[in-house]
Coordinates of C-alpha atoms in Angstrom, one line a residue:
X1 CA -55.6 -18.7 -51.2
X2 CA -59.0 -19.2 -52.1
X3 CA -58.0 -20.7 -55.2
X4 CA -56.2 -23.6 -53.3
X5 CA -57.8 -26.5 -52.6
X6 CA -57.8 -28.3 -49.1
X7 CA -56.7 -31.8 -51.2
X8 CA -54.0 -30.2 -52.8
X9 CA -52.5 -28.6 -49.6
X10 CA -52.8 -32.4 -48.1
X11 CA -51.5 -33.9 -50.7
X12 CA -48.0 -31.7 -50.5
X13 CA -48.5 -32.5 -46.7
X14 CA -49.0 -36.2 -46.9
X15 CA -45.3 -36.0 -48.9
X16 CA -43.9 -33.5 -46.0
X17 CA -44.8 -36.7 -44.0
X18 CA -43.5 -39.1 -45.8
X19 CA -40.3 -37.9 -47.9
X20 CA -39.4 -40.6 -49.6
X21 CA -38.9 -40.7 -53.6
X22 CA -41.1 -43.5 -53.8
X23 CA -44.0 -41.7 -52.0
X24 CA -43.0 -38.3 -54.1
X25 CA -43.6 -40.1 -57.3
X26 CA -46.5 -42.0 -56.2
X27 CA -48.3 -38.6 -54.9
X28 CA -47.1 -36.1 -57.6
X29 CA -46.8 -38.8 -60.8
X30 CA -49.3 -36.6 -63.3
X31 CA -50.6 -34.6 -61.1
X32 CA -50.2 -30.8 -63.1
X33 CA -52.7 -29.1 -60.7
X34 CA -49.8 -28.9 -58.0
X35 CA -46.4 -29.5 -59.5
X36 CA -45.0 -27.7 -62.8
X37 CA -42.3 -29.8 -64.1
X38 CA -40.3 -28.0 -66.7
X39 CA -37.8 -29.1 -69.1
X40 CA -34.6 -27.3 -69.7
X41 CA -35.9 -27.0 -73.1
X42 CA -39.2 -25.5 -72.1
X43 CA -40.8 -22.8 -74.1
X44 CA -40.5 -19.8 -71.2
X45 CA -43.8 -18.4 -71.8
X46 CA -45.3 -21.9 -71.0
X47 CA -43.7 -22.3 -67.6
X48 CA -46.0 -19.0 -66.7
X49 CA -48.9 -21.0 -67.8
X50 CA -48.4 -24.0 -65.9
X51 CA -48.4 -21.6 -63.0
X52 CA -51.9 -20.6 -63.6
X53 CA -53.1 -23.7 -64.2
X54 CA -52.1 -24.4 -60.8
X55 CA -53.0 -21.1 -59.1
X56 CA -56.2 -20.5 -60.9
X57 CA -55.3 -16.8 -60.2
X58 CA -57.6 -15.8 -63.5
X59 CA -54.9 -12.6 -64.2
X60 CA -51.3 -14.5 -64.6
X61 CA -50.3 -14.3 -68.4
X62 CA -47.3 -14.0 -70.2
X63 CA -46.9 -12.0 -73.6
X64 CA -44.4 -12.8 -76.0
X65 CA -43.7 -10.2 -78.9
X66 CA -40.9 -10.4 -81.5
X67 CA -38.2 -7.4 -80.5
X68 CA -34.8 -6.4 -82.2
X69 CA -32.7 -7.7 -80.0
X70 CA -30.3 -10.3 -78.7
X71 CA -33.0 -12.8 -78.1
X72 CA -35.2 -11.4 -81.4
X73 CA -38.4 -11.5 -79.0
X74 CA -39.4 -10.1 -75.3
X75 CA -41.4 -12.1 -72.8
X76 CA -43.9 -10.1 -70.3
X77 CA -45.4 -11.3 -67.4
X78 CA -48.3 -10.1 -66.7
X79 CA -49.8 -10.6 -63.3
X80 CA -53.0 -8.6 -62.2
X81 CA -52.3 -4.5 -62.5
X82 CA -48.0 -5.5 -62.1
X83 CA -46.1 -6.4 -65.6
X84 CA -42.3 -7.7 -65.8
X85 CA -39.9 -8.1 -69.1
X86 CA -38.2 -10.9 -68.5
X87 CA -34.6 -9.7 -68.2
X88 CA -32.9 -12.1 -70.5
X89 CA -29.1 -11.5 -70.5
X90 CA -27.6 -13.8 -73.7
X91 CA -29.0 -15.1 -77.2
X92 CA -32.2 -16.7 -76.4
X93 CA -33.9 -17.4 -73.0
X94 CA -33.2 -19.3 -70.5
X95 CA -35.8 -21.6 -67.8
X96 CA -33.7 -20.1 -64.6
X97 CA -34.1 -16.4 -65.4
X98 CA -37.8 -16.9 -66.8
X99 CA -38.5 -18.8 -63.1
X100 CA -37.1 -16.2 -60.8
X101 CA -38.9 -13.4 -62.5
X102 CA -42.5 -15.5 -62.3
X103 CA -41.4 -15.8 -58.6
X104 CA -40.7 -12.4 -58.3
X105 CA -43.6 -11.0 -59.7
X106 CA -45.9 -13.5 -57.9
X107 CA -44.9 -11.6 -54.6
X108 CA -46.1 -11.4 -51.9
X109 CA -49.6 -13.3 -53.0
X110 CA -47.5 -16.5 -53.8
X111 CA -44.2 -18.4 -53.7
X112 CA -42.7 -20.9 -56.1
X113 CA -40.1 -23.8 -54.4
X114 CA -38.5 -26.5 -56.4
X115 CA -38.6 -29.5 -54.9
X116 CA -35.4 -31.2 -54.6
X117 CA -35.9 -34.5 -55.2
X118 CA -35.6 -33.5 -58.9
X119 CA -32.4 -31.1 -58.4
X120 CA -30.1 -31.7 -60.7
X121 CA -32.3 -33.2 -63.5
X122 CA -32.9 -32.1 -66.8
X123 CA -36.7 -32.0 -65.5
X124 CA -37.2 -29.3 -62.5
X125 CA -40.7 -29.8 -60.2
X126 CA -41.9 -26.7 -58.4
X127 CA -44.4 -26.0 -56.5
X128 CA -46.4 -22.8 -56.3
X129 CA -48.4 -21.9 -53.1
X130 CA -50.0 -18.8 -51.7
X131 CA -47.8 -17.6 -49.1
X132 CA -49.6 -18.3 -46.9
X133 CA -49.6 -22.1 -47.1
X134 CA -45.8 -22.0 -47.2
X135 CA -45.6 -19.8 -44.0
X136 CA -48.1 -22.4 -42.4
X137 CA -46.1 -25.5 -44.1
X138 CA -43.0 -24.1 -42.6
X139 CA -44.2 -24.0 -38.9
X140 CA -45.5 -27.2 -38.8
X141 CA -42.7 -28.9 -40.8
X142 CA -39.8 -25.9 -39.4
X143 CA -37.2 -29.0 -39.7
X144 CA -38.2 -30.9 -42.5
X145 CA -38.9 -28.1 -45.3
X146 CA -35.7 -27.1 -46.4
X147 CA -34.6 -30.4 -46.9
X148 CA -37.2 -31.2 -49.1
X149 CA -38.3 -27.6 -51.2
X150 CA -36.2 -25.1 -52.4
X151 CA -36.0 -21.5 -51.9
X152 CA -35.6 -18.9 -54.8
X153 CA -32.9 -16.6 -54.2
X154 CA -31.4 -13.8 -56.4
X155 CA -28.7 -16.1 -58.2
X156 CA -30.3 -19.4 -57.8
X157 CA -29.3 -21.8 -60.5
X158 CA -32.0 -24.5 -61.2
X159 CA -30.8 -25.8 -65.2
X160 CA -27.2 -23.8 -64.7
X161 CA -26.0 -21.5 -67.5

């Protein structure tokens, strides 16, 4: 947590406040250091990028290397002493498996949540936190939160297949 700024924790708090789509675009419009949006046609080892950028965790990487297989390359995620090949079932990657294995390997330092507002887009917005931030965001906000942010669950479907 000591990588997260007090503004930025507002900020999401200010939205909790205020859900509106008008407010959410007015609050979160540009601003990279709390939101990743990702296209559907995102390069996969970006999206683990835009995570650090917003973390700051100085040991999140990812490491693409060309492999014979399916895909014809391998993605790693490399976060602090843990590592995880992104487990890419067809030809190619894909955004949704590339996101639940960031989330997965983040744990249980930190949590990504889309925000809704952008379900069903061609554009996804998440938001990374410590942990700790969503545990406190969810006791203050218990009946507003999963309204408005996403959990990741084992077959969650953000871009479909």
């Amino acid at each position: 947590m000591k990588n997260y700024s007090t503004e930025k924790f507002e900020t999401i708090e200010s939205y909790i406040e205020n859900p509106t789509a008008d407010f959410y675009n007015d609050v979160f419009d540009g601003r990279y250091d709390i939101v990743m949006v990702v296209d559907w046609r995102e390069e996969d080892e970006e999206i683990i990028n835009y995570c650090e950028n917003i973390l700051e965790t100085g040991h999140l990487f990812a490491e693409l290397e060309d492999t014979d297989n399916k895909q014809g390359f391998s993605i790693t995620i490399q976060y602090g002493e843990k590592s995880l090949l992104i487990p890419y079932l067809g030809e190619g990657s894909d955004r949704d498996t590339t996101l639940l294995s960031l989330n997965e390997i983040l744990q249980p330092d930190y949590e990504i949540r889309f925000c809704k507002i952008s379900y069903r887009s061609d554009t996804l917005q998440l938001i990374p936190l410590p942990k700790m931030l969503w545990h406190r965001l969810d006791m203050r906000y218990a009946a507003k939160m999963d309204e408005l942010f996403g959990r990741f669950e084992k077959d969650s479907e953000f871009f479909g297949k």
